[in-house]
Short mmCIF file of C-alpha atoms in Angstrom, two decimals:
data_model
loop_
_atom_site.label_atom_id
_atom_site.label_comp_id
_atom_site.label_asym_id
_atom_site.label_seq_id
_atom_site.Cartn_x
_atom_site.Cartn_y
_atom_site.Cartn_z
CA UNK A 290 -30.89 13.43 -7.35
CA UNK A 291 -27.90 11.68 -6.17
CA UNK A 292 -25.52 14.04 -8.20
CA UNK A 293 -27.03 17.11 -6.70
CA UNK A 294 -26.52 16.04 -3.26
CA UNK A 295 -23.05 14.79 -3.87
CA UNK A 296 -22.20 17.99 -5.51
CA UNK A 297 -23.68 20.25 -2.45
CA UNK A 298 -21.48 17.68 -0.10
CA UNK A 299 -18.20 17.86 -1.88
CA UNK A 300 -16.53 20.97 -0.46
CA UNK A 301 -17.06 19.56 3.11
CA UNK A 302 -15.28 16.12 2.48
CA UNK A 303 -18.73 14.20 3.15
CA UNK A 304 -19.29 11.33 0.77
CA UNK A 305 -22.61 9.76 -0.28
CA UNK A 306 -21.78 6.30 1.40
CA UNK A 307 -24.67 4.33 -0.52
CA UNK A 308 -28.53 3.96 -0.38
CA UNK A 309 -30.89 1.63 1.19
CA UNK A 310 -34.45 1.18 0.22
CA UNK A 311 -37.30 -0.08 2.40
CA UNK A 312 -40.68 -1.63 1.56
CA UNK A 313 -44.00 0.32 2.44
CA UNK A 314 -44.03 0.73 6.27
CA UNK A 315 -40.19 -0.49 7.17
CA UNK A 316 -38.27 2.88 7.20
CA UNK A 317 -37.82 5.19 9.69
CA UNK A 318 -40.50 6.92 10.90
CA UNK A 319 -40.36 10.83 9.70
CA UNK A 320 -41.53 13.71 11.79
CA UNK A 321 -45.12 13.63 10.60
CA UNK A 322 -45.30 9.87 11.28
CA UNK A 323 -45.09 8.75 7.52
CA UNK A 324 -42.13 5.92 6.78
CA UNK A 325 -39.23 6.99 4.63
CA UNK A 326 -39.04 4.62 1.67
CA UNK A 327 -35.02 5.28 1.41
CA UNK A 328 -32.18 6.65 3.02
CA UNK A 329 -28.67 7.88 1.79
CA UNK A 330 -25.95 7.55 3.84
CA UNK A 331 -23.45 10.29 4.65
CA UNK A 332 -19.72 10.26 5.63
CA UNK A 333 -16.25 10.27 5.46
CA UNK A 334 -13.78 8.24 3.55
CA UNK A 335 -10.46 8.34 5.09
CA UNK A 336 -9.49 12.01 5.94
CA UNK A 337 -12.07 13.71 3.76
CA UNK A 338 -13.92 15.79 6.39
CA UNK A 339 -11.12 16.78 8.53
CA UNK A 340 -9.94 20.03 6.74
CA UNK A 341 -13.59 21.56 6.63
CA UNK A 342 -14.22 20.27 10.16
CA UNK A 343 -10.94 21.52 11.57
CA UNK A 344 -11.72 25.07 10.05
CA UNK A 345 -14.91 25.37 11.27
CA UNK A 346 -14.19 24.09 14.95
CA UNK A 347 -11.80 27.06 15.20
CA UNK A 348 -15.12 29.30 15.83
CA UNK A 349 -16.71 26.73 18.23
CA UNK A 350 -16.15 25.94 21.70
CA UNK A 351 -18.89 23.79 22.74
CA UNK A 352 -19.38 20.28 23.39
CA UNK A 353 -19.23 17.39 20.80
CA UNK A 354 -18.22 19.37 17.95
CA UNK A 355 -17.78 16.57 15.21
CA UNK A 356 -21.49 15.71 15.83
CA UNK A 357 -22.30 19.42 15.70
CA UNK A 358 -20.41 20.14 12.46
CA UNK A 359 -22.28 17.40 10.91
CA UNK A 360 -25.53 18.65 11.63
CA UNK A 361 -24.21 22.45 10.64
CA UNK A 362 -23.43 21.03 7.03
CA UNK A 363 -25.93 18.07 6.55
CA UNK A 364 -29.21 19.78 8.03
CA UNK A 365 -29.53 22.70 5.32
CA UNK A 366 -28.77 20.22 2.46
CA UNK A 367 -31.20 18.01 3.62
CA UNK A 368 -34.05 21.21 3.95
CA UNK A 369 -32.74 21.85 0.51
CA UNK A 370 -33.54 18.50 -0.80
CA UNK A 371 -36.80 18.05 0.56
CA UNK A 372 -35.29 15.05 3.18
CA UNK A 373 -35.22 14.63 6.69
CA UNK A 374 -31.94 14.13 8.09
CA UNK A 375 -30.86 11.60 10.64
CA UNK A 376 -27.57 11.59 12.96
CA UNK A 377 -25.72 8.81 14.70
CA UNK A 378 -25.78 11.16 18.01
CA UNK A 379 -29.32 11.69 18.19
CA UNK A 380 -32.30 9.59 19.26
CA UNK A 381 -34.33 8.06 18.41
CA UNK A 382 -31.15 5.85 17.81
CA UNK A 383 -31.63 4.63 14.23
CA UNK A 384 -29.58 1.33 12.84
CA UNK A 385 -26.48 3.03 11.11
CA UNK A 386 -24.30 0.05 11.37
CA UNK A 387 -27.17 -2.32 9.88
CA UNK A 388 -28.10 0.05 7.05
CA UNK A 389 -24.33 0.55 5.99
CA UNK A 390 -23.93 -3.32 5.87
CA UNK A 391 -27.21 -3.20 3.43
CA UNK A 392 -25.66 -0.15 1.54
CA UNK A 393 -22.36 -1.12 1.30
CA UNK A 394 -22.21 -4.94 1.99
CA UNK A 395 -20.04 -4.34 4.68
CA UNK A 396 -19.07 -6.49 7.97
CA UNK A 397 -17.79 -6.29 11.25
CA UNK A 398 -13.94 -6.50 11.81
CA UNK A 399 -12.46 -8.07 15.12
CA UNK A 400 -12.10 -4.56 16.48
CA UNK A 401 -16.33 -4.27 15.96
CA UNK A 402 -16.09 -1.47 13.60
CA UNK A 403 -17.11 -2.11 9.98
CA UNK A 404 -14.55 -2.97 7.80
CA UNK A 405 -15.01 -1.37 4.03
CA UNK A 406 -13.20 -3.49 1.29
CA UNK A 407 -11.63 -0.28 -0.11
CA UNK A 408 -11.42 1.91 3.24
CA UNK A 409 -10.63 -0.61 5.58
CA UNK A 410 -11.13 0.94 8.95
CA UNK A 411 -10.85 4.28 7.74
CA UNK A 412 -14.29 5.61 7.08
CA UNK A 413 -17.38 6.70 9.02
CA UNK A 414 -20.94 8.00 8.95
CA UNK A 415 -22.05 11.36 9.95
CA UNK A 416 -25.70 11.14 8.96
CA UNK A 417 -28.50 10.17 6.53
CA UNK A 418 -31.08 11.84 4.72
CA UNK A 419 -34.32 9.86 4.58
CA UNK A 420 -36.46 10.16 1.49
CA UNK A 421 -40.20 9.32 1.06
CA UNK A 422 -39.63 7.77 -2.20
CA UNK A 423 -37.12 4.89 -3.27
CA UNK A 424 -33.73 5.80 -4.70
CA UNK A 425 -32.27 4.25 -7.53
CA UNK A 426 -29.18 2.38 -6.92
CA UNK A 427 -27.11 -0.57 -7.58
CA UNK A 428 -26.46 -2.88 -4.40
CA UNK A 429 -23.01 -3.28 -3.75
CA UNK A 430 -21.31 -6.93 -3.04
CA UNK A 431 -17.86 -7.64 -2.08
CA UNK A 432 -15.94 -10.45 0.39
CA UNK A 433 -15.26 -9.60 3.43
CA UNK A 434 -11.69 -8.55 3.51
CA UNK A 435 -10.78 -9.98 6.89
CA UNK A 436 -11.84 -13.65 5.37
CA UNK A 437 -8.59 -13.54 3.52
CA UNK A 438 -6.19 -12.01 5.90
CA UNK A 439 -4.10 -14.86 7.01
CA UNK A 440 -2.30 -13.01 9.68
CA UNK A 441 -4.98 -10.61 11.12
CA UNK A 442 -2.52 -8.42 13.05
CA UNK A 443 -5.30 -6.45 14.18
CA UNK A 444 -5.82 -9.08 16.51
CA UNK A 445 -2.22 -9.44 18.14
CA UNK A 446 -1.02 -5.90 18.29
CA UNK A 447 -2.94 -4.23 20.93
CA UNK A 448 -0.93 -3.59 23.90
CA UNK A 449 -3.84 -4.86 26.34
CA UNK A 450 -5.05 -7.33 24.10
CA UNK A 451 -8.47 -6.00 24.08
CA UNK A 452 -9.52 -7.57 20.65
CA UNK A 453 -10.62 -10.86 21.56
CA UNK A 454 -12.12 -13.76 20.10
CA UNK A 455 -15.54 -13.21 22.01
CA UNK A 456 -15.56 -9.56 21.34
CA UNK A 457 -13.81 -6.08 21.75
CA UNK A 458 -12.75 -5.47 25.41
CA UNK A 459 -13.90 -1.91 25.81
CA UNK A 460 -13.03 -1.73 29.68
CA UNK A 461 -9.40 -2.52 28.96
CA UNK A 462 -9.20 -0.39 26.28
CA UNK A 463 -10.31 2.46 28.05
CA UNK A 464 -8.21 1.76 31.24
CA UNK A 465 -5.19 1.55 29.07
CA UNK A 466 -5.82 4.83 27.42
CA UNK A 467 -5.57 6.54 31.15
CA UNK A 468 -2.24 5.10 31.62
CA UNK A 469 1.14 6.73 30.64
CA UNK A 470 2.27 4.14 28.86
CA UNK A 471 -0.52 5.28 26.50
CA UNK A 472 0.81 8.65 25.46
CA UNK A 473 3.34 6.99 23.27
CA UNK A 474 0.97 4.66 21.60
CA UNK A 475 -2.55 4.89 20.88
CA UNK A 476 -2.80 8.31 21.99
CA UNK A 477 -0.03 9.49 20.00
CA UNK A 478 -1.06 7.94 16.65
CA UNK A 479 -4.41 6.34 16.97
CA UNK A 480 -5.11 2.65 18.33
CA UNK A 481 -2.47 0.59 17.55
CA UNK A 482 -4.67 -2.50 16.38
CA UNK A 483 -6.54 -0.12 14.06
CA UNK A 484 -3.28 0.79 12.59
CA UNK A 485 -2.25 -2.54 11.99
CA UNK A 486 -5.04 -3.49 9.68
CA UNK A 487 -3.47 -3.55 5.88
CA UNK A 488 -6.69 -3.33 4.25
CA UNK A 489 -7.22 0.43 3.00
CA UNK A 490 -3.91 1.65 4.73
CA UNK A 491 -3.67 4.71 2.19
CA UNK A 492 -6.90 5.90 3.59
CA UNK A 493 -5.65 6.44 7.27
CA UNK A 494 -6.77 9.22 8.92
CA UNK A 495 -3.90 12.34 9.39
CA UNK A 496 -2.39 12.61 12.69
CA UNK A 497 -4.60 15.27 13.91
CA UNK A 498 -7.80 13.83 13.06
CA UNK A 499 -6.52 10.25 14.90
CA UNK A 500 -5.38 12.44 18.25
CA UNK A 501 -8.78 14.09 17.94
CA UNK A 502 -10.92 10.62 17.98
CA UNK A 503 -8.60 9.28 20.76
CA UNK A 504 -9.07 12.24 22.95
CA UNK A 505 -12.70 11.77 22.50
CA UNK A 506 -12.40 8.40 23.87
CA UNK A 507 -10.73 9.60 26.83
CA UNK A 508 -12.99 12.34 27.61
#
């Protein structure tokens, strides 16, 4: 089943991002009131989705294009696989980050983004397929990449010091992005602090994708 799902998503650059199995009654509630027994997380690895999404959005002029593209690709495949699709953008809000930490043994970075031991901060979740049956998987385990990072450049490179010991200062970040200075730093080539992380640097998003995400933060 996972091979069939992977093959269907591959042309769009969407990867299988892990599986979470649930005990009876603990999974997300499906449309008919039953509880799912497993979810398969779906998302991007580096800039894997950009070519497909960028071509699709040429004929789309509505709001939230990335969310709409994700649904346009994933929903038909969910129906084909006999699954129910959940998306991070839709209520009832599902605990995607909690699922991700179970599926891929990830933890939060100082920026608040979950950091992957291989892909670093350059990955994302576009949806999840919920099934009525458990899905065979091998749980992933890996040490937290931040634990062995001695310099932690992400904590010192932010132009306004938004990466703090007590959490990420969203207000300071958003205020800076509205200044002229941001046009030559974060808005030009992506979040400076995120770019400073050495883990998975080879998976950094392409420039057009970085600008797309930064524009979304400013809208």
